[in-house]
Tab-separated table of C-alpha atoms in Angstrom:
chain	number	residue	atom	x	y	z
A	1297	MET	CA	41.755	13.400	-29.146
A	1298	GLY	CA	43.262	10.629	-30.264
A	1299	GLU	CA	44.366	7.411	-28.444
A	1300	GLU	CA	47.304	8.672	-27.832
A	1301	ASP	CA	45.949	11.610	-25.402
A	1302	GLY	CA	43.588	8.566	-24.022
A	1303	GLY	CA	40.201	9.474	-24.738
A	1304	TRP	CA	37.675	7.505	-26.972
A	1305	ASP	CA	39.172	5.629	-29.592
A	1306	GLY	CA	35.698	5.468	-31.584
A	1307	ARG	CA	35.691	1.169	-31.434
A	1308	GLU	CA	34.231	1.053	-27.945
A	1309	TYR	CA	30.635	1.679	-26.281
A	1310	LEU	CA	30.466	5.164	-25.130
A	1311	PRO	CA	27.635	5.606	-22.785
A	1312	GLN	CA	25.840	8.589	-23.115
A	1313	GLY	CA	22.723	10.169	-22.291
A	1314	THR	CA	20.345	10.890	-18.657
A	1315	VAL	CA	22.069	10.853	-15.575
A	1316	GLY	CA	19.754	10.882	-12.627
A	1317	CYS	CA	20.916	10.751	-8.698
A	1318	VAL	CA	18.921	10.701	-5.691
A	1319	ALA	CA	20.647	11.181	-2.535
A	1320	LEU	CA	19.421	10.511	0.711
A	1321	ASP	CA	22.308	11.979	4.018
A	1322	GLN	CA	21.747	11.048	7.889
A	1323	TYR	CA	19.853	13.828	8.458
A	1324	GLY	CA	16.809	12.448	6.786
A	1325	ALA	CA	16.721	14.835	4.169
A	1326	LEU	CA	16.243	13.741	0.263
A	1327	CYS	CA	17.645	15.310	-2.911
A	1328	VAL	CA	17.975	14.783	-6.574
A	1329	ALA	CA	19.445	16.383	-9.783
A	1330	THR	CA	19.330	15.064	-13.009
A	1331	SER	CA	21.229	15.778	-16.324
A	1332	THR	CA	20.957	14.614	-20.197
A	1333	GLY	CA	22.094	15.549	-23.692
A	1334	GLY	CA	18.742	15.923	-24.347
A	1335	LEU	CA	17.333	14.104	-27.479
A	1336	THR	CA	19.392	13.945	-30.486
A	1337	ASN	CA	17.366	16.886	-33.900
A	1338	LYS	CA	15.303	18.007	-31.506
A	1339	LEU	CA	14.148	21.222	-32.436
A	1340	PRO	CA	15.555	24.734	-31.094
A	1341	GLY	CA	14.386	25.829	-28.502
A	1342	ARG	CA	12.300	22.306	-27.244
A	1343	ILE	CA	12.557	22.214	-23.370
A	1344	GLY	CA	12.610	19.019	-22.536
A	1345	ASP	CA	11.700	17.070	-19.704
A	1346	THR	CA	15.287	17.074	-17.248
A	1347	PRO	CA	14.769	20.883	-16.632
A	1348	THR	CA	11.021	20.408	-16.461
A	1349	LEU	CA	10.451	20.004	-12.381
A	1350	GLY	CA	7.313	17.064	-11.644
A	1351	ALA	CA	8.193	15.505	-15.233
A	1352	GLY	CA	12.281	14.832	-15.204
A	1353	PHE	CA	13.110	15.187	-11.634
A	1354	TRP	CA	11.051	15.777	-8.284
A	1355	ALA	CA	11.437	16.097	-4.106
A	1356	GLU	CA	8.607	15.789	-2.147
A	1357	GLU	CA	7.832	15.381	1.941
A	1358	TRP	CA	4.474	15.689	4.371
A	1359	THR	CA	4.323	14.594	7.340
A	1360	GLU	CA	1.548	12.026	8.451
A	1361	SER	CA	0.092	9.855	11.510
A	1362	VAL	CA	2.416	7.821	13.004
A	1363	GLY	CA	1.109	4.085	14.841
A	1364	SER	CA	-2.229	4.501	13.978
A	1365	PRO	CA	-4.757	2.477	11.468
A	1366	LEU	CA	-4.665	5.577	9.144
A	1367	ARG	CA	-0.783	5.160	9.287
A	1368	LEU	CA	-0.791	7.454	5.466
A	1369	ARG	CA	-3.350	10.104	5.387
A	1370	SER	CA	-6.614	10.263	3.331
A	1371	PRO	CA	-6.514	12.652	0.215
A	1372	ALA	CA	-8.784	14.640	1.883
A	1373	SER	CA	-6.675	15.813	5.040
A	1374	SER	CA	-3.593	15.836	2.843
A	1375	LEU	CA	-5.029	18.659	0.449
A	1376	PHE	CA	-6.216	19.867	3.680
A	1377	ALA	CA	-2.740	20.322	5.045
A	1378	MET	CA	-1.891	21.926	1.876
A	1379	LEU	CA	-4.781	24.867	2.351
A	1380	PRO	CA	-3.216	27.886	3.616
A	1381	LEU	CA	-4.272	28.852	7.149
A	1382	GLY	CA	-6.324	31.317	6.761
A	1383	VAL	CA	-9.097	28.883	4.205
A	1384	ARG	CA	-8.124	26.107	7.031
A	1385	HIS	CA	-9.826	28.374	9.823
A	1386	VAL	CA	-13.271	28.768	7.307
A	1387	VAL	CA	-13.323	24.884	6.419
A	1388	GLU	CA	-12.979	23.968	9.754
A	1389	ASP	CA	-16.083	25.714	10.576
A	1390	CYS	CA	-18.285	24.157	8.444
A	1391	TYR	CA	-17.098	21.284	11.037
A	1392	VAL	CA	-19.092	23.031	13.917
A	1393	GLY	CA	-18.818	20.632	17.070
A	1394	LEU	CA	-16.147	19.024	15.439
A	1395	SER	CA	-12.026	19.082	15.487
A	1396	GLN	CA	-9.531	19.402	12.369
A	1397	ASP	CA	-8.531	16.297	13.092
A	1398	THR	CA	-11.156	14.313	13.760
A	1399	ALA	CA	-13.406	15.539	10.580
A	1400	PHE	CA	-10.842	15.015	8.112
A	1401	GLY	CA	-9.616	11.689	9.838
A	1402	GLU	CA	-6.364	11.926	11.842
A	1403	ASP	CA	-6.244	10.637	15.319
A	1404	LYS	CA	-5.732	13.077	17.718
A	1405	ASN	CA	-3.277	10.751	19.901
A	1406	SER	CA	-1.217	9.716	17.257
A	1407	SER	CA	2.325	11.585	17.113
A	1408	ARG	CA	3.486	12.361	13.139
A	1409	GLY	CA	6.339	11.477	11.825
A	1410	VAL	CA	7.759	12.880	8.686
A	1411	ARG	CA	7.498	11.320	4.445
A	1412	ALA	CA	9.849	11.974	1.895
A	1413	VAL	CA	9.773	11.414	-1.423
A	1414	ALA	CA	12.374	11.421	-4.330
A	1415	MET	CA	12.775	10.792	-7.845
A	1416	SER	CA	14.816	11.031	-11.293
A	1417	GLY	CA	13.010	9.908	-14.305
A	1418	THR	CA	14.780	9.286	-17.387
A	1419	GLY	CA	13.689	8.040	-21.552
A	1420	ASN	CA	10.939	9.470	-23.910
A	1421	GLY	CA	10.794	12.763	-22.177
A	1422	ASP	CA	7.659	13.930	-24.237
A	1423	SER	CA	6.307	10.965	-22.782
A	1424	PHE	CA	7.732	12.199	-19.357
A	1425	LEU	CA	5.856	15.859	-19.806
A	1426	ARG	CA	3.036	14.669	-21.100
A	1427	THR	CA	2.743	12.311	-17.762
A	1428	ALA	CA	4.474	14.494	-15.305
A	1429	ALA	CA	5.643	11.239	-14.434
A	1430	VAL	CA	7.923	11.776	-11.345
A	1431	ARG	CA	5.101	14.554	-9.773
A	1432	THR	CA	2.562	12.064	-10.559
A	1433	ALA	CA	4.357	9.244	-9.045
A	1434	ALA	CA	5.103	11.303	-5.614
A	1435	ALA	CA	1.384	12.075	-5.505
A	1436	ILE	CA	0.122	8.565	-6.341
A	1437	ALA	CA	2.493	7.909	-3.323
A	1438	ARG	CA	1.404	10.664	-0.744
A	1439	PHE	CA	-2.545	10.787	-1.438
A	1440	SER	CA	-3.786	7.254	-1.935
A	1441	PRO	CA	-4.310	5.219	0.586
A	1442	CYS	CA	-1.870	2.420	1.858
A	1443	ARG	CA	0.415	3.135	-1.139
A	1444	SER	CA	3.974	3.198	-1.238
A	1445	LEU	CA	6.234	4.949	-3.734
A	1446	SER	CA	7.648	1.525	-5.387
A	1447	SER	CA	4.280	0.635	-6.605
A	1448	ALA	CA	3.687	3.728	-8.001
A	1449	VAL	CA	6.233	3.614	-9.596
A	1450	THR	CA	5.581	0.840	-11.176
A	1451	GLN	CA	1.859	2.303	-11.846
A	1452	ILE	CA	3.384	4.578	-13.971
A	1453	ALA	CA	7.290	3.128	-15.165
A	1454	GLY	CA	6.843	-0.055	-15.507
A	1455	PRO	CA	5.665	-2.590	-17.834
A	1456	GLY	CA	1.773	-1.342	-18.984
A	1457	GLY	CA	2.486	1.977	-17.129
A	1458	GLU	CA	1.404	5.309	-17.485
A	1459	LEU	CA	4.172	5.829	-19.646
A	1460	GLN	CA	3.231	3.045	-22.006
A	1461	GLN	CA	-0.290	4.024	-22.180
A	1462	SER	CA	0.537	7.475	-23.079
A	1463	ALA	CA	2.395	6.487	-26.629
A	1464	GLY	CA	-1.424	4.774	-27.290
A	1465	ASP	CA	-0.998	2.660	-30.998
A	1466	ARG	CA	2.746	4.076	-31.089
A	1467	TRP	CA	4.579	1.782	-28.492
A	1468	GLY	CA	6.644	-0.010	-29.652
A	1469	LYS	CA	7.122	1.895	-32.421
A	1470	THR	CA	8.889	5.024	-32.258
A	1471	GLY	CA	10.494	4.864	-28.596
A	1472	GLU	CA	7.477	6.991	-27.534
A	1473	GLY	CA	6.434	5.938	-23.881
A	1474	GLU	CA	9.607	4.073	-23.547
A	1475	GLY	CA	11.902	5.222	-19.982
A	1476	GLY	CA	12.512	4.222	-16.125
A	1477	ILE	CA	12.144	5.938	-12.590
A	1478	ILE	CA	14.947	5.482	-9.841
A	1479	GLY	CA	14.275	6.853	-6.543
A	1480	ILE	CA	14.664	6.759	-2.254
A	1481	GLU	CA	11.097	7.000	-0.196
A	1482	LEU	CA	12.079	7.310	3.921
A	1483	VAL	CA	9.301	6.287	5.754
A	1484	ASP	CA	9.867	6.407	9.521
A	1485	GLY	CA	13.725	7.759	9.332
A	1486	LYS	CA	14.290	4.439	7.227
A	1487	GLY	CA	14.933	5.106	3.427
A	1488	LYS	CA	14.293	2.656	0.498
A	1489	ILE	CA	15.832	2.219	-2.739
A	1490	VAL	CA	12.738	2.191	-5.897
A	1491	PHE	CA	12.844	1.959	-9.566
A	1492	ASP	CA	11.292	0.201	-12.612
A	1493	PHE	CA	11.808	0.799	-15.953
A	1494	ASN	CA	9.392	-0.738	-19.082
A	1495	CYS	CA	12.071	-0.872	-22.049
A	1496	GLY	CA	15.355	-2.950	-22.207
A	1497	GLY	CA	17.083	-2.185	-19.473
A	1498	MET	CA	18.103	0.648	-17.655
A	1499	PHE	CA	21.565	1.673	-16.041
A	1500	ARG	CA	21.739	2.080	-11.755
A	1501	THR	CA	23.420	1.200	-9.055
A	1502	TRP	CA	23.490	2.400	-5.346
A	1503	VAL	CA	24.087	1.463	-2.193
A	1504	ASP	CA	22.512	-0.433	0.112
A	1505	ASP	CA	21.849	0.212	4.527
A	1506	GLU	CA	24.948	-2.401	4.722
A	1507	GLY	CA	27.434	0.123	2.280
A	1508	GLU	CA	27.025	-2.832	-0.141
A	1509	GLU	CA	27.386	-1.574	-3.966
A	1510	HIS	CA	24.431	-2.632	-6.272
A	1511	VAL	CA	25.001	-2.166	-9.828
A	1512	MET	CA	22.417	-3.493	-12.308
A	1513	VAL	CA	20.865	-3.379	-16.153
A	1514	TYR	CA	18.486	-5.678	-16.505
A	1515	LYS	CA	15.466	-6.332	-14.326
A	1516	GLY	CA	17.351	-9.565	-12.580
A	1517	LYS	CA	20.436	-10.064	-11.087
A	1518	TYR	CA	23.097	-11.313	-13.034
């Protein structure tokens, strides 16, 4: 395609690679989509992190107590809620004289609220696959006491995080372990933008609550 066609002239920077999008609508629904050009010179048949659920993209929501000291549920109560109904009854029978909520640390007088997370990742696909990066971040936020998605994303994709550690002594040599994650966390009906990365920069943009648009590449604002 020539210059007269309005296409790329070969002299300007050509953005390419992963494109991820996380969206929160007015009803509190979160969704995520990710697209990528794939790994350069990859072997035929290789499936990367982008189309792999839990590695390159993830969205999840759950309910938890609102207005009590146990705002974030314990791992035991969260896992209990995921059990099939029949199995729950069997487990409840092991706690004679106790209600389900009391047995698993829930405040019966507290109300329930929805918490949700959605993330998209970019970087070295093998590292994201090895660590199940975005699903692991979601699990940290959901099952660890008093952990925000922001801190979970930093634990996975921030400097010295799980992605970097997964590269071992290969870090800084082949690009292994490098990457970043963007996402949104919904708590009590309010969304919060989160992101972190362990490489030189990560192109990202978002719209805040006031409708203001933001564009960043590096860690600090400029």
